[in-house]
Amino acid sequence: MAEAQTAKDHDFEKGLEGSSTGVASFDTHSRSLLDQIQHTLHSHPAGVPLIVLLASVAGFGIILGSKFFSPFALTLILQQVAIVGIVGMAQSLVVLTAGIDLSVGAIMVLSSTVMGHFTFRYGLPAGFAVMCGLACGALCGFINGTLVSRMKLPPFIVTLGMWQIVLATNFLYSANETIRSQDISEQAPILQFFGEKINIGGAVFTYGVIGMILLVLVLQYILNHTSWGRHVYAIGDDPEAAELSGVRVRRTLVSVYTLGGLICAFAGWVLIGRLGSVSPTAGQFTNIESITAVVIGGISLFGGRGSILGMMFGALIVGVFSLGLRLIGTDPQWTYLLIGLLIIFAVAIDQWIRKVAS
């Protein structure tokens, strides 16, 4: 009897093993190629913008040849997207928390105005004026973060109001006056530091481009390899669950907006180098351009998914299309049309990829 019972138990265990093996093999083989692509893109959200970027570079390269593939042309794209790329990093941090910041462009311009006028109106050392401009940007971001996290106000409304306040403050403070490039180069060249160029084998890099690349690498590392970065993603995915798991949601949100304001102020410094002057009317569309780079770059507007690297690919896609169509000689309006189509395509792809989690 004991031997018979042992044999039955052995057969039952084999049946369980065979059953589990059969289910596992069924799940593996039932996944279609489309499902595999969907899962891969869900795990690597920067994959779509990278593919689009490579395809657009290859397409314009075939059409324009060496005219487009020259070192000067390719690095010119980097110079053109440096401002949007830097501001896009600030926008990316906010969007990853399921928010949005409409004040990034205004903060950038106000910070550059503070740097210029503190130097020329008050006679402060240029280096100290730069620090004041950076502090101004961080303060604006801190106010945004406090209103969003402490008072539970919608990020869209808060930053829309801040955009109007900062814009008005900028014009009132500067009296709509532009500080000329010649005056800056003679008295405060440090303000134009990020506009200085380095020529390497025909490729022209500015310190602004180098600063942008370094900032991308730093933020990419912070978001992927630090607890703060994981908390940012957790808040964007589900703030209540993040709170229950021990994440200090309010403090993290304040730090995100503050860091975003500081990055915008840094973009203001780079903007002075790019233009050579301090203008209160510069960068009026940077907030929209930064959102464009974020969306095309695969960062979900619902928060919790995406990467700084993907946003950078998105900014470069816009730069490639802008320069490529200009070299072809087409009407500039075609650029806006194609970018608009890319935005809709990117959002549709994001919705499709998000179905993996549902």
CSV table of C-alpha atoms in Angstrom, one decimal:
chain,number,residue,atom,x,y,z
A,1,MET,CA,0.0,0.0,0.0
A,2,ALA,CA,2.8,2.4,0.9
A,3,GLU,CA,4.5,1.7,-2.4
A,4,ALA,CA,1.3,2.2,-4.4
A,5,GLN,CA,0.7,5.6,-2.6
A,6,THR,CA,4.3,6.7,-3.3
A,7,ALA,CA,3.8,5.8,-7.0
A,8,LYS,CA,0.6,7.8,-7.1
A,9,ASP,CA,2.3,10.9,-5.4
A,10,HIS,CA,5.2,10.6,-7.9
A,11,ASP,CA,2.7,10.6,-10.8
A,12,PHE,CA,0.8,13.5,-9.4
A,13,GLU,CA,4.0,15.6,-9.0
A,14,LYS,CA,5.0,14.8,-12.6
A,15,GLY,CA,1.6,15.9,-13.8
A,16,LEU,CA,2.0,19.2,-12.0
A,17,GLU,CA,5.5,19.7,-13.5
A,18,GLY,CA,4.2,18.9,-17.0
A,19,SER,CA,1.2,21.2,-16.5
A,20,SER,CA,3.3,24.2,-15.4
A,21,THR,CA,5.8,23.6,-18.2
A,22,GLY,CA,3.0,23.5,-20.7
A,23,VAL,CA,1.5,26.8,-19.4
A,24,ALA,CA,4.9,28.5,-19.4
A,25,SER,CA,5.6,27.4,-23.0
A,26,PHE,CA,2.2,28.5,-24.1
A,27,ASP,CA,2.7,32.0,-22.7
A,28,THR,CA,6.1,32.4,-24.3
A,29,HIS,CA,5.0,31.2,-27.8
A,30,SER,CA,1.7,33.1,-27.8
A,31,ARG,CA,3.4,36.5,-27.8
A,32,SER,CA,3.5,37.8,-31.3
A,33,LEU,CA,6.2,39.9,-32.9
A,34,LEU,CA,4.1,43.1,-32.4
A,35,ASP,CA,3.7,42.2,-28.7
A,36,GLN,CA,7.4,41.7,-28.4
A,37,ILE,CA,8.1,45.1,-30.0
A,38,GLN,CA,5.5,46.7,-27.6
A,39,HIS,CA,7.2,45.2,-24.6
A,40,THR,CA,10.6,46.2,-25.8
A,41,LEU,CA,9.6,49.8,-26.3
A,42,HIS,CA,7.9,49.8,-22.9
A,43,SER,CA,11.2,48.8,-21.4
A,44,HIS,CA,13.2,51.3,-23.5
A,45,PRO,CA,11.1,54.4,-24.1
A,46,ALA,CA,14.0,56.2,-25.8
A,47,GLY,CA,14.0,53.6,-28.6
A,48,VAL,CA,11.3,55.2,-30.7
A,49,PRO,CA,12.9,58.7,-30.8
A,50,LEU,CA,16.3,57.1,-31.5
A,51,ILE,CA,14.9,55.2,-34.5
A,52,VAL,CA,13.2,58.3,-35.8
A,53,LEU,CA,16.3,60.4,-35.3
A,54,LEU,CA,18.5,57.9,-37.2
A,55,ALA,CA,15.9,57.6,-40.0
A,56,SER,CA,15.6,61.3,-40.4
A,57,VAL,CA,19.4,61.8,-40.5
A,58,ALA,CA,19.8,59.0,-43.0
A,59,GLY,CA,16.9,60.4,-45.1
A,60,PHE,CA,18.3,64.0,-45.3
A,61,GLY,CA,21.8,62.5,-45.8
A,62,ILE,CA,20.6,60.6,-48.9
A,63,ILE,CA,18.9,63.7,-50.3
A,64,LEU,CA,21.5,66.3,-49.5
A,65,GLY,CA,24.7,64.2,-49.4
A,66,SER,CA,27.9,65.8,-48.0
A,67,LYS,CA,26.1,69.1,-47.7
A,68,PHE,CA,24.2,67.6,-44.7
A,69,PHE,CA,26.7,65.1,-43.5
A,70,SER,CA,29.5,67.7,-43.1
A,71,PRO,CA,30.9,68.1,-39.5
A,72,PHE,CA,29.9,71.7,-39.6
A,73,ALA,CA,26.3,71.0,-40.4
A,74,LEU,CA,25.9,68.2,-37.8
A,75,THR,CA,27.4,70.3,-35.1
A,76,LEU,CA,25.3,73.3,-36.1
A,77,ILE,CA,22.3,71.2,-35.2
A,78,LEU,CA,23.7,70.8,-31.7
A,79,GLN,CA,24.2,74.5,-31.4
A,80,GLN,CA,20.7,75.2,-32.5
A,81,VAL,CA,19.1,72.8,-30.0
A,82,ALA,CA,21.4,73.6,-27.1
A,83,ILE,CA,18.9,76.0,-25.4
A,84,VAL,CA,15.8,73.8,-26.1
A,85,GLY,CA,17.8,70.8,-24.9
A,86,ILE,CA,18.7,72.3,-21.6
A,87,VAL,CA,15.2,73.7,-20.9
A,88,GLY,CA,13.8,70.4,-22.0
A,89,MET,CA,15.7,68.7,-19.2
A,90,ALA,CA,13.9,70.9,-16.7
A,91,GLN,CA,10.6,70.2,-18.4
A,92,SER,CA,11.4,66.5,-18.4
A,93,LEU,CA,11.9,66.3,-14.6
A,94,VAL,CA,8.5,67.9,-14.1
A,95,VAL,CA,6.7,65.8,-16.7
A,96,LEU,CA,8.1,62.6,-15.1
A,97,THR,CA,6.2,63.5,-12.0
A,98,ALA,CA,3.0,63.8,-14.1
A,99,GLY,CA,3.1,67.6,-14.1
A,100,ILE,CA,3.9,70.3,-16.6
A,101,ASP,CA,5.8,73.6,-16.4
A,102,LEU,CA,4.7,76.4,-18.7
A,103,SER,CA,7.0,78.9,-17.0
A,104,VAL,CA,10.4,77.4,-18.1
A,105,GLY,CA,11.0,79.9,-20.9
A,106,ALA,CA,10.0,82.9,-18.9
A,107,ILE,CA,12.3,81.8,-16.0
A,108,MET,CA,15.2,81.3,-18.4
A,109,VAL,CA,14.8,84.9,-19.8
A,110,LEU,CA,14.3,86.5,-16.4
A,111,SER,CA,17.4,84.8,-15.1
A,112,SER,CA,19.5,86.1,-18.0
A,113,THR,CA,18.0,89.6,-17.5
A,114,VAL,CA,19.1,89.5,-13.8
A,115,MET,CA,22.6,88.4,-14.8
A,116,GLY,CA,22.9,91.3,-17.3
A,117,HIS,CA,21.3,94.1,-15.3
A,118,PHE,CA,23.0,93.2,-12.0
A,119,THR,CA,26.3,93.6,-13.8
A,120,PHE,CA,25.6,96.7,-15.8
A,121,ARG,CA,22.9,98.6,-13.8
A,122,TYR,CA,24.3,97.9,-10.3
A,123,GLY,CA,28.0,97.4,-11.1
A,124,LEU,CA,28.2,94.0,-9.4
A,125,PRO,CA,31.0,91.6,-10.4
A,126,ALA,CA,29.8,89.5,-13.4
A,127,GLY,CA,30.5,86.2,-11.6
A,128,PHE,CA,28.3,87.3,-8.6
A,129,ALA,CA,25.6,88.5,-11.0
A,130,VAL,CA,25.6,85.0,-12.6
A,131,MET,CA,25.1,83.4,-9.2
A,132,CYS,CA,22.2,85.8,-8.5
A,133,GLY,CA,20.6,84.8,-11.8
A,134,LEU,CA,20.9,81.1,-11.0
A,135,ALA,CA,19.4,81.8,-7.5
A,136,CYS,CA,16.5,83.7,-9.2
A,137,GLY,CA,15.7,80.7,-11.4
A,138,ALA,CA,15.9,78.3,-8.4
A,139,LEU,CA,13.6,80.6,-6.4
A,140,CYS,CA,10.9,80.6,-9.1
A,141,GLY,CA,11.1,76.8,-9.3
A,142,PHE,CA,10.8,76.6,-5.5
A,143,ILE,CA,7.7,78.7,-5.5
A,144,ASN,CA,6.1,76.5,-8.2
A,145,GLY,CA,7.0,73.3,-6.3
A,146,THR,CA,5.7,74.7,-3.0
A,147,LEU,CA,2.3,75.7,-4.6
A,148,VAL,CA,2.0,72.3,-6.3
A,149,SER,CA,3.1,70.1,-3.4
A,150,ARG,CA,1.9,72.0,-0.3
A,151,MET,CA,-1.3,73.6,-1.6
A,152,LYS,CA,-2.2,70.8,-4.0
A,153,LEU,CA,-2.8,73.2,-6.9
A,154,PRO,CA,-2.7,71.8,-10.5
A,155,PRO,CA,0.8,72.2,-12.0
A,156,PHE,CA,-0.8,73.5,-15.2
A,157,ILE,CA,-2.5,76.4,-13.4
A,158,VAL,CA,0.4,77.2,-11.1
A,159,THR,CA,3.0,77.4,-13.9
A,160,LEU,CA,0.6,79.2,-16.2
A,161,GLY,CA,0.2,81.9,-13.6
A,162,MET,CA,3.9,81.9,-12.9
A,163,TRP,CA,4.6,82.3,-16.6
A,164,GLN,CA,2.5,85.5,-16.7
A,165,ILE,CA,4.1,86.8,-13.4
A,166,VAL,CA,7.6,86.2,-14.5
A,167,LEU,CA,7.1,87.5,-18.0
A,168,ALA,CA,5.6,90.8,-16.6
A,169,THR,CA,8.4,91.0,-14.0
A,170,ASN,CA,11.0,90.6,-16.7
A,171,PHE,CA,9.6,93.4,-18.8
A,172,LEU,CA,9.1,95.8,-15.9
A,173,TYR,CA,12.5,95.2,-14.4
A,174,SER,CA,14.4,95.4,-17.6
A,175,ALA,CA,12.4,98.4,-18.9
A,176,ASN,CA,12.4,96.4,-22.2
A,177,GLU,CA,16.1,97.4,-22.7
A,178,THR,CA,18.6,95.2,-24.4
A,179,ILE,CA,22.3,95.0,-23.3
A,180,ARG,CA,24.4,95.1,-26.4
A,181,SER,CA,26.9,92.3,-27.3
A,182,GLN,CA,29.8,94.8,-27.6
A,183,ASP,CA,29.3,96.1,-24.1
A,184,ILE,CA,29.2,92.6,-22.7
A,185,SER,CA,32.3,91.4,-24.5
A,186,GLU,CA,34.2,94.5,-23.2
A,187,GLN,CA,33.1,94.6,-19.6
A,188,ALA,CA,31.7,91.2,-18.7
A,189,PRO,CA,32.9,88.5,-21.1
A,190,ILE,CA,32.1,85.7,-18.6
A,191,LEU,CA,28.4,86.3,-19.5
A,192,GLN,CA,29.2,85.1,-23.0
A,193,PHE,CA,31.4,82.2,-21.9
A,194,PHE,CA,29.0,79.5,-23.2
A,195,GLY,CA,29.0,81.1,-26.7
A,196,GLU,CA,32.7,80.6,-27.2
A,197,LYS,CA,33.5,78.0,-29.9
A,198,ILE,CA,36.0,75.1,-30.3
A,199,ASN,CA,36.9,73.9,-33.8
A,200,ILE,CA,37.8,70.2,-34.0
A,201,GLY,CA,38.4,69.0,-37.5
A,202,GLY,CA,35.7,71.2,-39.0
A,203,ALA,CA,33.2,70.4,-36.3
A,204,VAL,CA,32.3,73.5,-34.3
A,205,PHE,CA,31.3,73.0,-30.7
A,206,THR,CA,30.4,75.8,-28.3
A,207,TYR,CA,30.8,75.5,-24.5
A,208,GLY,CA,27.0,75.7,-24.4
A,209,VAL,CA,26.8,72.4,-26.4
A,210,ILE,CA,29.4,70.8,-24.1
A,211,GLY,CA,27.5,72.0,-21.0
A,212,MET,CA,24.3,70.5,-22.4
A,213,ILE,CA,25.9,67.1,-23.1
A,214,LEU,CA,27.4,67.0,-19.6
A,215,LEU,CA,24.1,67.9,-18.0
A,216,VAL,CA,22.3,65.1,-20.0
A,217,LEU,CA,24.8,62.6,-18.7
A,218,VAL,CA,24.6,63.8,-15.1
A,219,LEU,CA,20.8,63.8,-15.0
A,220,GLN,CA,20.6,60.5,-16.8
A,221,TYR,CA,22.8,58.9,-14.2
A,222,ILE,CA,20.9,60.6,-11.3
A,223,LEU,CA,17.5,59.4,-12.5
A,224,ASN,CA,18.6,55.8,-13.1
A,225,HIS,CA,21.1,55.2,-10.3
A,226,THR,CA,20.0,57.2,-7.3
A,227,SER,CA,17.1,56.8,-4.8
A,228,TRP,CA,16.0,60.4,-5.7
A,229,GLY,CA,15.6,59.4,-9.3
A,230,ARG,CA,13.6,56.3,-8.4
A,231,HIS,CA,11.3,58.5,-6.2
A,232,VAL,CA,10.7,60.9,-9.2
A,233,TYR,CA,9.5,58.0,-11.3
A,234,ALA,CA,7.5,56.5,-8.5
A,235,ILE,CA,5.6,59.8,-7.9
A,236,GLY,CA,4.8,60.1,-11.6
A,237,ASP,CA,3.5,56.5,-11.7
A,238,ASP,CA,1.4,56.7,-8.6
A,239,PRO,CA,1.9,59.4,-5.9
A,240,GLU,CA,-0.4,57.7,-3.3
A,241,ALA,CA,1.4,54.4,-3.6
A,242,ALA,CA,4.8,56.2,-3.5
A,243,GLU,CA,3.7,58.0,-0.2
A,244,LEU,CA,2.6,54.7,1.3
A,245,SER,CA,6.0,53.1,0.4
A,246,GLY,CA,7.9,55.8,2.3
A,247,VAL,CA,8.6,58.4,-0.4
A,248,ARG,CA,8.5,62.0,0.8
A,249,VAL,CA,6.3,63.1,-2.1
A,250,ARG,CA,6.1,66.8,-1.1
A,251,ARG,CA,9.8,67.2,-0.5
A,252,THR,CA,10.7,65.4,-3.7
A,253,LEU,CA,8.2,67.6,-5.8
A,254,VAL,CA,9.7,70.8,-4.4
A,255,SER,CA,13.2,69.6,-5.2
A,256,VAL,CA,12.1,68.7,-8.8
A,257,TYR,CA,10.7,72.1,-9.5
A,258,THR,CA,13.6,73.9,-7.8
A,259,LEU,CA,16.1,71.9,-9.8
A,260,GLY,CA,14.1,72.6,-12.9
A,261,GLY,CA,14.2,76.4,-12.2
A,262,LEU,CA,18.0,76.2,-11.6
A,263,ILE,CA,18.4,74.4,-15.0
A,264,CYS,CA,16.3,77.1,-16.7
A,265,ALA,CA,18.6,79.7,-15.2
A,266,PHE,CA,21.6,77.9,-16.5
A,267,ALA,CA,19.9,77.9,-19.9
A,268,GLY,CA,19.5,81.7,-19.5
A,269,TRP,CA,23.3,82.0,-19.1
A,270,VAL,CA,23.8,79.8,-22.2
A,271,LEU,CA,21.3,82.0,-24.0
A,272,ILE,CA,23.4,85.1,-23.4
A,273,GLY,CA,26.4,83.2,-25.0
A,274,ARG,CA,24.2,82.1,-27.9
A,275,LEU,CA,22.9,85.6,-28.7
A,276,GLY,CA,25.8,87.6,-27.4
A,277,SER,CA,23.4,90.0,-25.8
A,278,VAL,CA,20.8,90.2,-23.0
A,279,SER,CA,17.3,90.6,-24.5
A,280,PRO,CA,14.1,90.5,-22.5
A,281,THR,CA,12.2,89.3,-25.6
A,282,ALA,CA,14.4,86.3,-26.4
A,283,GLY,CA,13.2,82.7,-26.0
A,284,GLN,CA,9.5,83.5,-26.1
A,285,PHE,CA,8.5,80.0,-27.5
A,286,THR,CA,11.0,78.0,-25.5
A,287,ASN,CA,8.3,76.6,-23.2
A,288,ILE,CA,6.4,75.1,-26.2
A,289,GLU,CA,9.6,73.9,-27.8
A,290,SER,CA,10.6,72.1,-24.6
A,291,ILE,CA,7.3,70.4,-24.4
A,292,THR,CA,7.7,69.4,-28.1
A,293,ALA,CA,11.1,67.8,-27.3
A,294,VAL,CA,9.7,66.0,-24.3
A,295,VAL,CA,6.7,64.5,-26.2
A,296,ILE,CA,8.7,63.5,-29.3
A,297,GLY,CA,11.4,62.2,-27.0
A,298,GLY,CA,9.0,59.5,-25.6
A,299,ILE,CA,8.4,60.9,-22.1
A,300,SER,CA,4.9,60.1,-21.1
A,301,LEU,CA,2.7,63.1,-20.3
A,302,PHE,CA,1.0,60.9,-17.7
A,303,GLY,CA,4.3,60.6,-15.8
A,304,GLY,CA,6.5,57.8,-14.6
A,305,ARG,CA,8.0,56.7,-17.9
A,306,GLY,CA,10.7,58.2,-20.2
A,307,SER,CA,14.3,59.4,-20.0
A,308,ILE,CA,16.4,62.5,-20.4
A,309,LEU,CA,18.2,60.8,-23.2
A,310,GLY,CA,15.0,60.3,-25.1
A,311,MET,CA,14.1,64.0,-24.7
A,312,MET,CA,17.5,64.9,-26.1
A,313,PHE,CA,16.8,62.6,-29.1
A,314,GLY,CA,13.4,64.5,-29.5
A,315,ALA,CA,15.2,67.9,-29.5
A,316,LEU,CA,17.7,66.6,-32.1
A,317,ILE,CA,14.9,65.4,-34.3
A,318,VAL,CA,13.4,68.9,-34.4
A,319,GLY,CA,16.9,70.3,-35.2
A,320,VAL,CA,17.5,67.8,-38.0
A,321,PHE,CA,14.2,68.5,-39.6
A,322,SER,CA,14.6,72.3,-39.3
A,323,LEU,CA,18.1,72.3,-40.8
A,324,GLY,CA,17.4,69.6,-43.4
A,325,LEU,CA,14.3,71.4,-44.8
A,326,ARG,CA,16.1,74.7,-44.8
A,327,LEU,CA,19.0,73.3,-46.8
A,328,ILE,CA,16.5,71.7,-49.3
A,329,GLY,CA,14.9,75.2,-49.7
A,330,THR,CA,11.4,74.4,-48.7
A,331,ASP,CA,8.9,76.8,-47.0
A,332,PRO,CA,9.6,77.0,-43.2
A,333,GLN,CA,6.0,76.2,-42.6
A,334,TRP,CA,6.6,72.6,-43.6
A,335,THR,CA,8.8,72.2,-40.5
A,336,TYR,CA,5.9,73.1,-38.3
A,337,LEU,CA,3.6,70.7,-40.2
A,338,LEU,CA,6.0,67.8,-39.9
A,339,ILE,CA,6.8,68.5,-36.2
A,340,GLY,CA,3.0,68.6,-35.5
A,341,LEU,CA,2.6,65.2,-37.1
A,342,LEU,CA,5.5,63.9,-35.1
A,343,ILE,CA,3.9,65.1,-31.8
A,344,ILE,CA,0.6,63.3,-32.6
A,345,PHE,CA,2.5,60.2,-33.7
A,346,ALA,CA,4.6,60.2,-30.5
A,347,VAL,CA,1.5,60.5,-28.2
A,348,ALA,CA,-0.3,57.7,-30.1
A,349,ILE,CA,2.8,55.5,-29.7
A,350,ASP,CA,2.9,56.3,-26.0
A,351,GLN,CA,-0.7,55.4,-25.5
A,352,TRP,CA,-0.1,52.1,-27.4
A,353,ILE,CA,3.0,51.3,-25.3
A,354,ARG,CA,1.2,52.1,-22.0
A,355,LYS,CA,-1.3,49.3,-22.7
A,356,VAL,CA,1.5,46.8,-21.8
A,357,ALA,CA,1.0,47.7,-18.1
A,358,SER,CA,-2.8,47.4,-18.3
